[in-house]
Backbone as a chain_set.jsonl record, in Angstrom:
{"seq": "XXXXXXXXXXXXXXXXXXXXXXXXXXXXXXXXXXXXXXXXXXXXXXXXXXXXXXXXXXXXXXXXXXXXXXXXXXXXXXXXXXXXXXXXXXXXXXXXXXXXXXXXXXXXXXXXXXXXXXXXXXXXXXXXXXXXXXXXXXXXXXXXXXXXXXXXXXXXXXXXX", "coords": {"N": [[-288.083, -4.978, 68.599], [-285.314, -4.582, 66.317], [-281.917, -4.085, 65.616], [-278.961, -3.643, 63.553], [-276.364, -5.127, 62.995], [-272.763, -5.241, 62.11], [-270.14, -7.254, 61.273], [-266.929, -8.0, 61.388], [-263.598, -9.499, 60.245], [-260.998, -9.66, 61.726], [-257.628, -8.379, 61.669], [-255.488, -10.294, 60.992], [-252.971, -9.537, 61.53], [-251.668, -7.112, 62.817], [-250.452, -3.325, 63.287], [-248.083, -2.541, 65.117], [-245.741, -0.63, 66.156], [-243.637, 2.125, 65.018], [-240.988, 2.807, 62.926], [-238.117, 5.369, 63.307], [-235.712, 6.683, 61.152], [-233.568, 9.189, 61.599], [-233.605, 12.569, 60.083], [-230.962, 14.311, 58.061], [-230.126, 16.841, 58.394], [-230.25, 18.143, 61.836], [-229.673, 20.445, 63.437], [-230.615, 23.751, 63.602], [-231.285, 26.908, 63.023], [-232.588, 29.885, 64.511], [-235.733, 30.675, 62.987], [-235.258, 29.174, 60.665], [-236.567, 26.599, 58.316], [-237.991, 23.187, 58.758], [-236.11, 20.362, 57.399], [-236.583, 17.765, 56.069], [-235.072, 16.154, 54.754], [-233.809, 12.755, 53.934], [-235.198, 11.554, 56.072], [-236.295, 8.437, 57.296], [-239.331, 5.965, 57.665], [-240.494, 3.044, 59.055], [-242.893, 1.237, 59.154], [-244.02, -1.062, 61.906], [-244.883, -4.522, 61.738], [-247.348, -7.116, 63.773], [-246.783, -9.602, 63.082], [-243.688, -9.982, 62.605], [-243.047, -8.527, 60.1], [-242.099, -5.666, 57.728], [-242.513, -2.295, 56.701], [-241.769, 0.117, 54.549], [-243.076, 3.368, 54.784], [-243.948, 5.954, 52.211], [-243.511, 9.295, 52.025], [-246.12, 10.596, 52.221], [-247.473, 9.131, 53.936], [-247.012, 9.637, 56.368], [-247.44, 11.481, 59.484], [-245.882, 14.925, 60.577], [-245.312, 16.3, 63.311], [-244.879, 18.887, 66.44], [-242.305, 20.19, 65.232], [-240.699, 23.541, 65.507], [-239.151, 26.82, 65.024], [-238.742, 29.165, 65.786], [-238.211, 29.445, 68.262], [-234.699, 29.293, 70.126], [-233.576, 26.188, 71.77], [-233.866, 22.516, 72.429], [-235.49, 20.421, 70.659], [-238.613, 18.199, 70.308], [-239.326, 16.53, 68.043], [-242.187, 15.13, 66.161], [-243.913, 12.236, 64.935], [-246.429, 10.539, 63.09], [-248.259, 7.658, 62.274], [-250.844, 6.059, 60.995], [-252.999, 3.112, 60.913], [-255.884, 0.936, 60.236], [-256.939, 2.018, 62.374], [-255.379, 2.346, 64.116], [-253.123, 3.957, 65.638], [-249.219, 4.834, 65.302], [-246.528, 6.25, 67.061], [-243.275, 8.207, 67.02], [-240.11, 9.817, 67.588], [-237.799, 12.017, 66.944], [-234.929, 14.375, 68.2], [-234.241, 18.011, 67.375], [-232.13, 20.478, 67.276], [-232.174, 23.974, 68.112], [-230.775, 26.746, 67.148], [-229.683, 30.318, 68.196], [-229.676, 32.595, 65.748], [-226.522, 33.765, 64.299], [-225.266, 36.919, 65.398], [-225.267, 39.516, 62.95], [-222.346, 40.327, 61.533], [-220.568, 43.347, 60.988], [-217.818, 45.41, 58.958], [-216.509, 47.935, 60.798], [-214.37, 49.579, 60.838], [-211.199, 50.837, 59.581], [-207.585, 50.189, 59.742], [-204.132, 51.298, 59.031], [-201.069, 50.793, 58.653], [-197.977, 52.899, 57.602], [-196.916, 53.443, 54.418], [-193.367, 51.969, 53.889], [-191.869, 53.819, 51.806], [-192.301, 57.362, 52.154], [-191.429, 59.671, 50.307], [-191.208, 61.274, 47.038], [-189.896, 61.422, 44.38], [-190.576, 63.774, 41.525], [-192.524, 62.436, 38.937], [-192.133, 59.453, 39.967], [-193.443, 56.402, 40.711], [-196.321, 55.21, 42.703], [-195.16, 53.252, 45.768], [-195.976, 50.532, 47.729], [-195.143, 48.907, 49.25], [-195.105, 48.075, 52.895], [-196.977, 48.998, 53.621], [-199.676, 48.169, 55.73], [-202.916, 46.935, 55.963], [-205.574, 46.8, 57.903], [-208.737, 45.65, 59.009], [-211.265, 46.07, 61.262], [-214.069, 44.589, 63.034], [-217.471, 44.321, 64.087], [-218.17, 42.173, 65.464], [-215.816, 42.141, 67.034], [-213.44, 41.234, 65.655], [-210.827, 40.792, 64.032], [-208.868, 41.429, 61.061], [-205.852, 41.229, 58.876], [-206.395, 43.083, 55.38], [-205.96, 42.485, 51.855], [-207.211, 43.602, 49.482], [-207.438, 46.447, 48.573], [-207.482, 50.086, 47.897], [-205.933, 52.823, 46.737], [-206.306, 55.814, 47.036], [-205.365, 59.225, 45.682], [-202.954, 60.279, 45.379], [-200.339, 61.874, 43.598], [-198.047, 62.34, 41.321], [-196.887, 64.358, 40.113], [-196.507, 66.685, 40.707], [-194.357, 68.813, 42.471], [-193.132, 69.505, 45.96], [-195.61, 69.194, 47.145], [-198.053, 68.322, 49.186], [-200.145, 65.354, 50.25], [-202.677, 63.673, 51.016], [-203.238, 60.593, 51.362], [-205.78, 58.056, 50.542], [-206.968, 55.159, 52.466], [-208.87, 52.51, 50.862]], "CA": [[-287.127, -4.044, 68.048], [-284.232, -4.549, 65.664], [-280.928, -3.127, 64.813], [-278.168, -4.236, 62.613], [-274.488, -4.867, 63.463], [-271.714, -5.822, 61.078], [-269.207, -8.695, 61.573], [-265.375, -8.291, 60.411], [-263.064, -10.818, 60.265], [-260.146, -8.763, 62.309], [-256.896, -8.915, 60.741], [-254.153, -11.404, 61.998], [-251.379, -8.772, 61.122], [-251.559, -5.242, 63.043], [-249.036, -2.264, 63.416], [-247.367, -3.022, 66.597], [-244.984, 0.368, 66.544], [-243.102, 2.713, 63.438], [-239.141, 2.982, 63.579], [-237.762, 6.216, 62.298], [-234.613, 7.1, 60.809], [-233.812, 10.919, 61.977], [-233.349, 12.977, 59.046], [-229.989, 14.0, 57.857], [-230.103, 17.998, 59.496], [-230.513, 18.406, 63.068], [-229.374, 21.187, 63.378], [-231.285, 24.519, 62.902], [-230.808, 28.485, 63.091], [-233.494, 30.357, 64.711], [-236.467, 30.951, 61.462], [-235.104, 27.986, 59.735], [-237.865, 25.819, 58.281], [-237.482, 21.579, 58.549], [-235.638, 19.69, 56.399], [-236.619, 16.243, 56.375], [-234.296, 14.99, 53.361], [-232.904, 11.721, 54.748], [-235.588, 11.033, 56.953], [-237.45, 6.989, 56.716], [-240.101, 5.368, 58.393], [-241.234, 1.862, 58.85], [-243.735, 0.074, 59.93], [-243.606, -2.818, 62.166], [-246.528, -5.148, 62.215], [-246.96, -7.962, 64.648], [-245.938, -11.067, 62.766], [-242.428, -9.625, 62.651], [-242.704, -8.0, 58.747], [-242.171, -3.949, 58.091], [-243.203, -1.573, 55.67], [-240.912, 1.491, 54.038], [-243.621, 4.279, 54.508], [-244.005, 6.999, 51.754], [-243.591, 10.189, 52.871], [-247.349, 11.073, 52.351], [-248.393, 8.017, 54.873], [-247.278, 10.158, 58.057], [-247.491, 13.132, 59.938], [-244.658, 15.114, 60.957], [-245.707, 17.332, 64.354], [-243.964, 19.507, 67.153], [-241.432, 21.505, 64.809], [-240.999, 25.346, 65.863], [-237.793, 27.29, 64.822], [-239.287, 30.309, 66.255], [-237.131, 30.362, 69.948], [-233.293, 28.763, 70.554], [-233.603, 24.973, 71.939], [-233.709, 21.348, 72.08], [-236.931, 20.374, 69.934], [-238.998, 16.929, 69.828], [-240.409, 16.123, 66.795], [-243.22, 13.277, 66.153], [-243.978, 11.328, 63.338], [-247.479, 9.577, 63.672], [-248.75, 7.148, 61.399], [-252.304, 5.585, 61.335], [-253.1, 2.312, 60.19], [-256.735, 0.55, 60.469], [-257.229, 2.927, 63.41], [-254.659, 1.941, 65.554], [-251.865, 5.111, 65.491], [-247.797, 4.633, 66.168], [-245.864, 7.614, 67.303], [-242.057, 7.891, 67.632], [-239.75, 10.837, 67.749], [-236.256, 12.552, 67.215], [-235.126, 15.544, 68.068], [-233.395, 18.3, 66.6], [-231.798, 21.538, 67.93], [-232.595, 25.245, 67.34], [-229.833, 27.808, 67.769], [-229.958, 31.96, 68.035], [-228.41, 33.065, 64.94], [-225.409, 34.873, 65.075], [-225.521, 39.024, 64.767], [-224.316, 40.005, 61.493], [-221.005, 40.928, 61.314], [-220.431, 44.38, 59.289], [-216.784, 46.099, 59.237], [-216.717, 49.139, 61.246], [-213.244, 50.895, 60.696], [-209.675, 50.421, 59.212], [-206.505, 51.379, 60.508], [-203.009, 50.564, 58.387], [-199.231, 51.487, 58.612], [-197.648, 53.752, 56.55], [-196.137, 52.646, 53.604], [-191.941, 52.013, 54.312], [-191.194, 54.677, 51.202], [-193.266, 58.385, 52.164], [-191.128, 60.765, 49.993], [-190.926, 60.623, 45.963], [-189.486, 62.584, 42.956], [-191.687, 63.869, 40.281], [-192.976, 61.07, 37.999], [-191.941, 58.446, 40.778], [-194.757, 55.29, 40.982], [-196.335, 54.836, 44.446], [-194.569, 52.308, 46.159], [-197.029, 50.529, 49.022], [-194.336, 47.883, 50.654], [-194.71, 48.26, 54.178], [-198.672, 49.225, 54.105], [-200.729, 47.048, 56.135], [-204.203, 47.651, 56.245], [-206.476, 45.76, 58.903], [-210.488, 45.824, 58.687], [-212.34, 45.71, 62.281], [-215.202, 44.102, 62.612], [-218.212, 44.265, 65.009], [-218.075, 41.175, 66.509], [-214.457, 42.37, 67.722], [-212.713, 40.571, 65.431], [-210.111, 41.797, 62.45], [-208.253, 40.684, 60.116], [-205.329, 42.003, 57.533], [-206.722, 42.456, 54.044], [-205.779, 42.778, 50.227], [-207.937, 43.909, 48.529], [-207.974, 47.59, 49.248], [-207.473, 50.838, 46.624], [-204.771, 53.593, 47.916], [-205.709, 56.913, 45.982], [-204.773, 60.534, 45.762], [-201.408, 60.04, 44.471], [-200.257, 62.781, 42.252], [-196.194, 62.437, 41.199], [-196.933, 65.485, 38.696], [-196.196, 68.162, 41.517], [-193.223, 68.837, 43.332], [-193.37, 70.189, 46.991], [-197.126, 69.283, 47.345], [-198.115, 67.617, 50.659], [-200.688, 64.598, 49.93], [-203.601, 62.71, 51.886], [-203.725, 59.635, 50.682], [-206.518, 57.614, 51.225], [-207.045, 53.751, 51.809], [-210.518, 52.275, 51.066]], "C": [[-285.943, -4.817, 67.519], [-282.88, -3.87, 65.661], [-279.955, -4.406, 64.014], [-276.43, -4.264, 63.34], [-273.807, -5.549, 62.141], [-270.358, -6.678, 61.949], [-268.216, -8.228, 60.52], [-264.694, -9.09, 60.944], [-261.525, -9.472, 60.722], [-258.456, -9.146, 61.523], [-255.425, -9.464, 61.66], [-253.062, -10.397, 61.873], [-251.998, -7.143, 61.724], [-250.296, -4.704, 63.453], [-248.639, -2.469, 64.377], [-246.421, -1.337, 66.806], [-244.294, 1.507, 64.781], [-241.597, 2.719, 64.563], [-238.972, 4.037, 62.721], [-236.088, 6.425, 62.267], [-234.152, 8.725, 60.565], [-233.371, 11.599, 60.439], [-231.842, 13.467, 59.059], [-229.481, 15.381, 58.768], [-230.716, 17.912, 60.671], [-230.476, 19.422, 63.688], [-230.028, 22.623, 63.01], [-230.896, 26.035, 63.391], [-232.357, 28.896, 63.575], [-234.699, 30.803, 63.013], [-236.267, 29.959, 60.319], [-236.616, 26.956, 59.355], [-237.338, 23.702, 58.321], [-237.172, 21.14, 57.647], [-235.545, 18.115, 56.732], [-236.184, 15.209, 55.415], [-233.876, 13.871, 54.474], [-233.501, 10.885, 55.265], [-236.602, 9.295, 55.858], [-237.905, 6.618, 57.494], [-240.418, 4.343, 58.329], [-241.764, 1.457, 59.713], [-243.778, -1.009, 60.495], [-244.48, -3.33, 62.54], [-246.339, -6.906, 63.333], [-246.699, -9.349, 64.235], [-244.587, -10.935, 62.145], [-241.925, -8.827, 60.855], [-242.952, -6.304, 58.978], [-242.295, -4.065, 56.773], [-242.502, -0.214, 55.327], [-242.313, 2.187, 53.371], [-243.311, 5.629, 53.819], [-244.27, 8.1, 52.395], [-245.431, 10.935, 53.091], [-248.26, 10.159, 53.49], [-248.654, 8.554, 56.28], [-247.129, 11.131, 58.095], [-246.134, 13.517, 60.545], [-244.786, 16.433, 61.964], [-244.148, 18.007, 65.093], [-242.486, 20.36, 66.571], [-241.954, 22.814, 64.77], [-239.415, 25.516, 65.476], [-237.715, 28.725, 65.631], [-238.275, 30.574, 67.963], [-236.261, 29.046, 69.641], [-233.823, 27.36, 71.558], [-233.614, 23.703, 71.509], [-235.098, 21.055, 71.865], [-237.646, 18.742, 69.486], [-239.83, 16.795, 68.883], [-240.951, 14.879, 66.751], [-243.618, 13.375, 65.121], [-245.452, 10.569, 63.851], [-247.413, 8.922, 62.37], [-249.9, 6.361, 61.675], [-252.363, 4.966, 60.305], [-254.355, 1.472, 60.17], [-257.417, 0.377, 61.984], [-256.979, 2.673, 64.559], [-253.283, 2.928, 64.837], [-250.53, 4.674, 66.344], [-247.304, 6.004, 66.346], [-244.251, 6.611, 67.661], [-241.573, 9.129, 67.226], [-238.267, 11.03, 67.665], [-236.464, 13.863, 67.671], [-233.927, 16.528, 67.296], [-233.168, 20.022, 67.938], [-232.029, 23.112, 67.233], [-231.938, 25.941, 68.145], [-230.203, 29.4, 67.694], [-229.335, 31.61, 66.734], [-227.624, 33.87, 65.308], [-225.522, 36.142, 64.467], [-224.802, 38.764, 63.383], [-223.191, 40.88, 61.545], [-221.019, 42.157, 60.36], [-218.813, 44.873, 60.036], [-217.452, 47.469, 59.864], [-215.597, 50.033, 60.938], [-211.971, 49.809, 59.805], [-208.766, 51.175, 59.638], [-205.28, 50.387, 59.789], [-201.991, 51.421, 59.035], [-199.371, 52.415, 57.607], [-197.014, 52.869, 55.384], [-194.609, 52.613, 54.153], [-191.509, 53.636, 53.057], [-193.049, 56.094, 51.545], [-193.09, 59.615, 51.286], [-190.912, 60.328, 48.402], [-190.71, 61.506, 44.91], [-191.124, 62.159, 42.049], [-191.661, 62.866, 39.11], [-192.94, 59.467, 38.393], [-193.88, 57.6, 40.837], [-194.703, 54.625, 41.963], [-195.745, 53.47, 44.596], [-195.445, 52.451, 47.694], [-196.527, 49.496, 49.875], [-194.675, 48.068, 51.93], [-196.139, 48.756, 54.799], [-199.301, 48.062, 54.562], [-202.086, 47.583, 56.512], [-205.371, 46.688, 57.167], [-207.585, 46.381, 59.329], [-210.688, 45.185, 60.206], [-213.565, 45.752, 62.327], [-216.276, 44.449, 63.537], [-218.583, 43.633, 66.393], [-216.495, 41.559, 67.362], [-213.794, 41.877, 67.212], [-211.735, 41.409, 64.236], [-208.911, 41.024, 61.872], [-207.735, 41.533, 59.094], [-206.311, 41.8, 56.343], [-205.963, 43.195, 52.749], [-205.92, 43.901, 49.467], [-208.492, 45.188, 48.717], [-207.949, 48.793, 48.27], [-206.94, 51.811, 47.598], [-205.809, 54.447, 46.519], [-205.624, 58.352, 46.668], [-203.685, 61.093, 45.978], [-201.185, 60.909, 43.246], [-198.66, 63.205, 42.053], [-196.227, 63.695, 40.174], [-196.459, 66.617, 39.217], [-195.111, 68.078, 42.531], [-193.63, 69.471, 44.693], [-194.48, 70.124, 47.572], [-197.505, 68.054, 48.266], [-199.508, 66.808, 50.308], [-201.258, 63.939, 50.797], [-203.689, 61.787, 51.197], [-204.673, 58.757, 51.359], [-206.53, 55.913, 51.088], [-208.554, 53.607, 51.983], [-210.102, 50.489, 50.69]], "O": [[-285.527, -5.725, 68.238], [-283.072, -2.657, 65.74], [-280.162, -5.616, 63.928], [-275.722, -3.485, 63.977], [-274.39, -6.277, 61.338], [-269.901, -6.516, 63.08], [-268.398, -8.076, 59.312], [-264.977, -9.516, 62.064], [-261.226, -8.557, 59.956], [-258.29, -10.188, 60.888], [-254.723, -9.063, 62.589], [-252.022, -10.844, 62.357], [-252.621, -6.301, 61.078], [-249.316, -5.332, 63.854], [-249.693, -2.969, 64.77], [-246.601, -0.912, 67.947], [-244.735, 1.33, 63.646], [-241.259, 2.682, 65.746], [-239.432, 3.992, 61.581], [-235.37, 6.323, 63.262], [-234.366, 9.343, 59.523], [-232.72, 10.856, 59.706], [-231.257, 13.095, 60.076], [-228.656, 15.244, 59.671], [-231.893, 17.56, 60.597], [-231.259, 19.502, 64.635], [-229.979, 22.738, 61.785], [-230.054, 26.102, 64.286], [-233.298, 28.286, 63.068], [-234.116, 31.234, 62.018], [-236.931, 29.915, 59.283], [-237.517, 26.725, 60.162], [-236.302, 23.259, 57.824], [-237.909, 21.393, 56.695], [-234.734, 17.479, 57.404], [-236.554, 14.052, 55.213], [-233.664, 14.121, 55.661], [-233.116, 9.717, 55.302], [-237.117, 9.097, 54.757], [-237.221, 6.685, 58.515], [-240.905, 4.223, 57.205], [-241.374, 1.275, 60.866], [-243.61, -2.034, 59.833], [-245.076, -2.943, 63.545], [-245.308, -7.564, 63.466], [-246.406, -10.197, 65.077], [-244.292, -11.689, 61.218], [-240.76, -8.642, 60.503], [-243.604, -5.743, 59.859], [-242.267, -4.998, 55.971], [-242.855, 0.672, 56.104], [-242.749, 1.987, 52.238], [-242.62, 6.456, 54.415], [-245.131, 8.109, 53.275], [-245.766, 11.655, 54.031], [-249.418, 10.405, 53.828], [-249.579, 8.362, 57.069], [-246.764, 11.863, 57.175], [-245.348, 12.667, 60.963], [-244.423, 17.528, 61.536], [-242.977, 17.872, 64.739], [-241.747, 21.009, 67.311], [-243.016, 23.244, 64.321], [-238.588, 24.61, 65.577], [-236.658, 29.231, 66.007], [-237.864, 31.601, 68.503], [-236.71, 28.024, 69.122], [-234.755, 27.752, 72.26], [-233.408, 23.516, 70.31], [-235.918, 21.361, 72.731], [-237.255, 18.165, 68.471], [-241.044, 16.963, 68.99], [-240.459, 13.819, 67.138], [-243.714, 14.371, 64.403], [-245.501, 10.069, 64.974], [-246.729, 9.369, 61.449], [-249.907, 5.923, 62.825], [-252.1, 5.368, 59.171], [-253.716, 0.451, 59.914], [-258.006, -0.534, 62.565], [-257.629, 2.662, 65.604], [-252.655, 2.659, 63.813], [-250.517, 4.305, 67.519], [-247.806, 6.885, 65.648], [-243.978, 5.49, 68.091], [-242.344, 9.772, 66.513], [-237.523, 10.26, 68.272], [-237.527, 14.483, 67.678], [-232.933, 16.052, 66.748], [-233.791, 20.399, 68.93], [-232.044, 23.319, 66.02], [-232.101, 26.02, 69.363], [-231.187, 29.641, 66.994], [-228.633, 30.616, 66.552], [-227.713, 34.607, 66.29], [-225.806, 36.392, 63.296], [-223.977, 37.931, 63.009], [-223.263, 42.108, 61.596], [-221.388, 42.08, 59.187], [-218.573, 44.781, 61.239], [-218.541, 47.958, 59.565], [-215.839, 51.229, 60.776], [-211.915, 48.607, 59.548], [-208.825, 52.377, 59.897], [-205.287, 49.158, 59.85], [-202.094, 52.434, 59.728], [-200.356, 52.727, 56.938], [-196.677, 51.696, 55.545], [-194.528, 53.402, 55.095], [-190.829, 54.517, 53.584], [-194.241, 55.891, 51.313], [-193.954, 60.49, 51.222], [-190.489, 59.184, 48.229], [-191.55, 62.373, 44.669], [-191.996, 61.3, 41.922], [-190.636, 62.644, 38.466], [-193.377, 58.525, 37.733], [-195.002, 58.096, 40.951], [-193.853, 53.822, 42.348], [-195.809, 52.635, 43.694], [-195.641, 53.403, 48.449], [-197.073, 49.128, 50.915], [-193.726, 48.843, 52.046], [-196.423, 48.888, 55.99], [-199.451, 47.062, 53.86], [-202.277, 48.537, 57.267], [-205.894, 45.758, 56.553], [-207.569, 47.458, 59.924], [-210.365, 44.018, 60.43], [-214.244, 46.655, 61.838], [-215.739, 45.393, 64.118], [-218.957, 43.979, 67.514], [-216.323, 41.005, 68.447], [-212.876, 41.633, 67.995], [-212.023, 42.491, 63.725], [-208.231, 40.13, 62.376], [-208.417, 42.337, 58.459], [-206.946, 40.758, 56.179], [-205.488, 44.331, 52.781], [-205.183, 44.769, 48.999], [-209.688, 45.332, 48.972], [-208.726, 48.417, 47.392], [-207.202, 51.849, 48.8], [-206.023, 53.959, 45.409], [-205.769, 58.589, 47.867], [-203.43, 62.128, 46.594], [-201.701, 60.733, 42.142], [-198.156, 64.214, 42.547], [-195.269, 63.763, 39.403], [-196.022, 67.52, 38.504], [-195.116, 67.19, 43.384], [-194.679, 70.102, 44.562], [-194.64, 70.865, 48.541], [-197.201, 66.901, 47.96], [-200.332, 67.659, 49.973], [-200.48, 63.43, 51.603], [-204.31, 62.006, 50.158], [-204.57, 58.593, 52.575], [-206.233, 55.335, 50.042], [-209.299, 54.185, 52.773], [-210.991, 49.638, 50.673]]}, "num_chains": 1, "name": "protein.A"}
């Protein structure tokens, strides 16, 4: 009986480890997807020379955004079927509720009384927007109406929005 074997000449230079350079976000929001701008890899082979791997050379495992924590990511790379691994990690936060305004509540203006053809005067109005989270804050940018100087004696709601 026979068989066959093959003879290679093994190669004086193998991968010894990869070094990575973490990418530039770490940082993530619950549903966020990876962002691996930034990130570099090299190869380090055992007669002390490296290799700046293209991003298509390695794998990029263990990212989830899916629950709030601290998250290890791995990088493999496979080289004449001897594999390096190395790892950063990155963090995954809740997001925060969404803030919506819920109410407003202002002053009065300082002037409440005004002759016929008189133009509202709103000095002394402060108008402050509460929020959900509990928070509030004066604002601007608001619109007074139902202002009518055309009528004498006529008692007026004015509204702020």
């Amino acid at each position: 009986a026979a068989f066959v074997v093959t003879v290679k000449e093994l190669p004086s230079v193998v991968l010894e480890g990869i070094e990575i350079t973490a990418p530039a976000k770490t940082e993530y929001k619950v549903g966020d997807p990876l962002d691996t701008s930034g990130i570099s890899v090299t190869a380090k082979y055992s007669d002390g020379s490296s290799r700046l791997l293209e991003e298509d050379q390695y794998i990029i495992s263990g990212f989830s955004s899916e629950k709030a924590g601290e998250k290890m990511v791995t990088v493999s790379y496979t080289e004449d079927g001897v594999t390096k691994t190395a790892a950063f990690e990155v963090t995954v936060k809740e997001k925060p509720a969404e803030v919506t305004l819920e109410s407003i509540t202002f002053s009065r203006p300082t002037k409440t009384e005004y002759r016929i053809g008189e133009k509202l005067d709103l000095i002394g109005l402060v108008v402050i927007a509460h929020y959900s989270d509990g928070s509030y804050q004066e604002v601007t940018d608001y619109e007074v109406s139902g202002f009518d100087c055309m009528e004498a004696e006529k008692r007026q709601l004015l509204s702020v929005t």
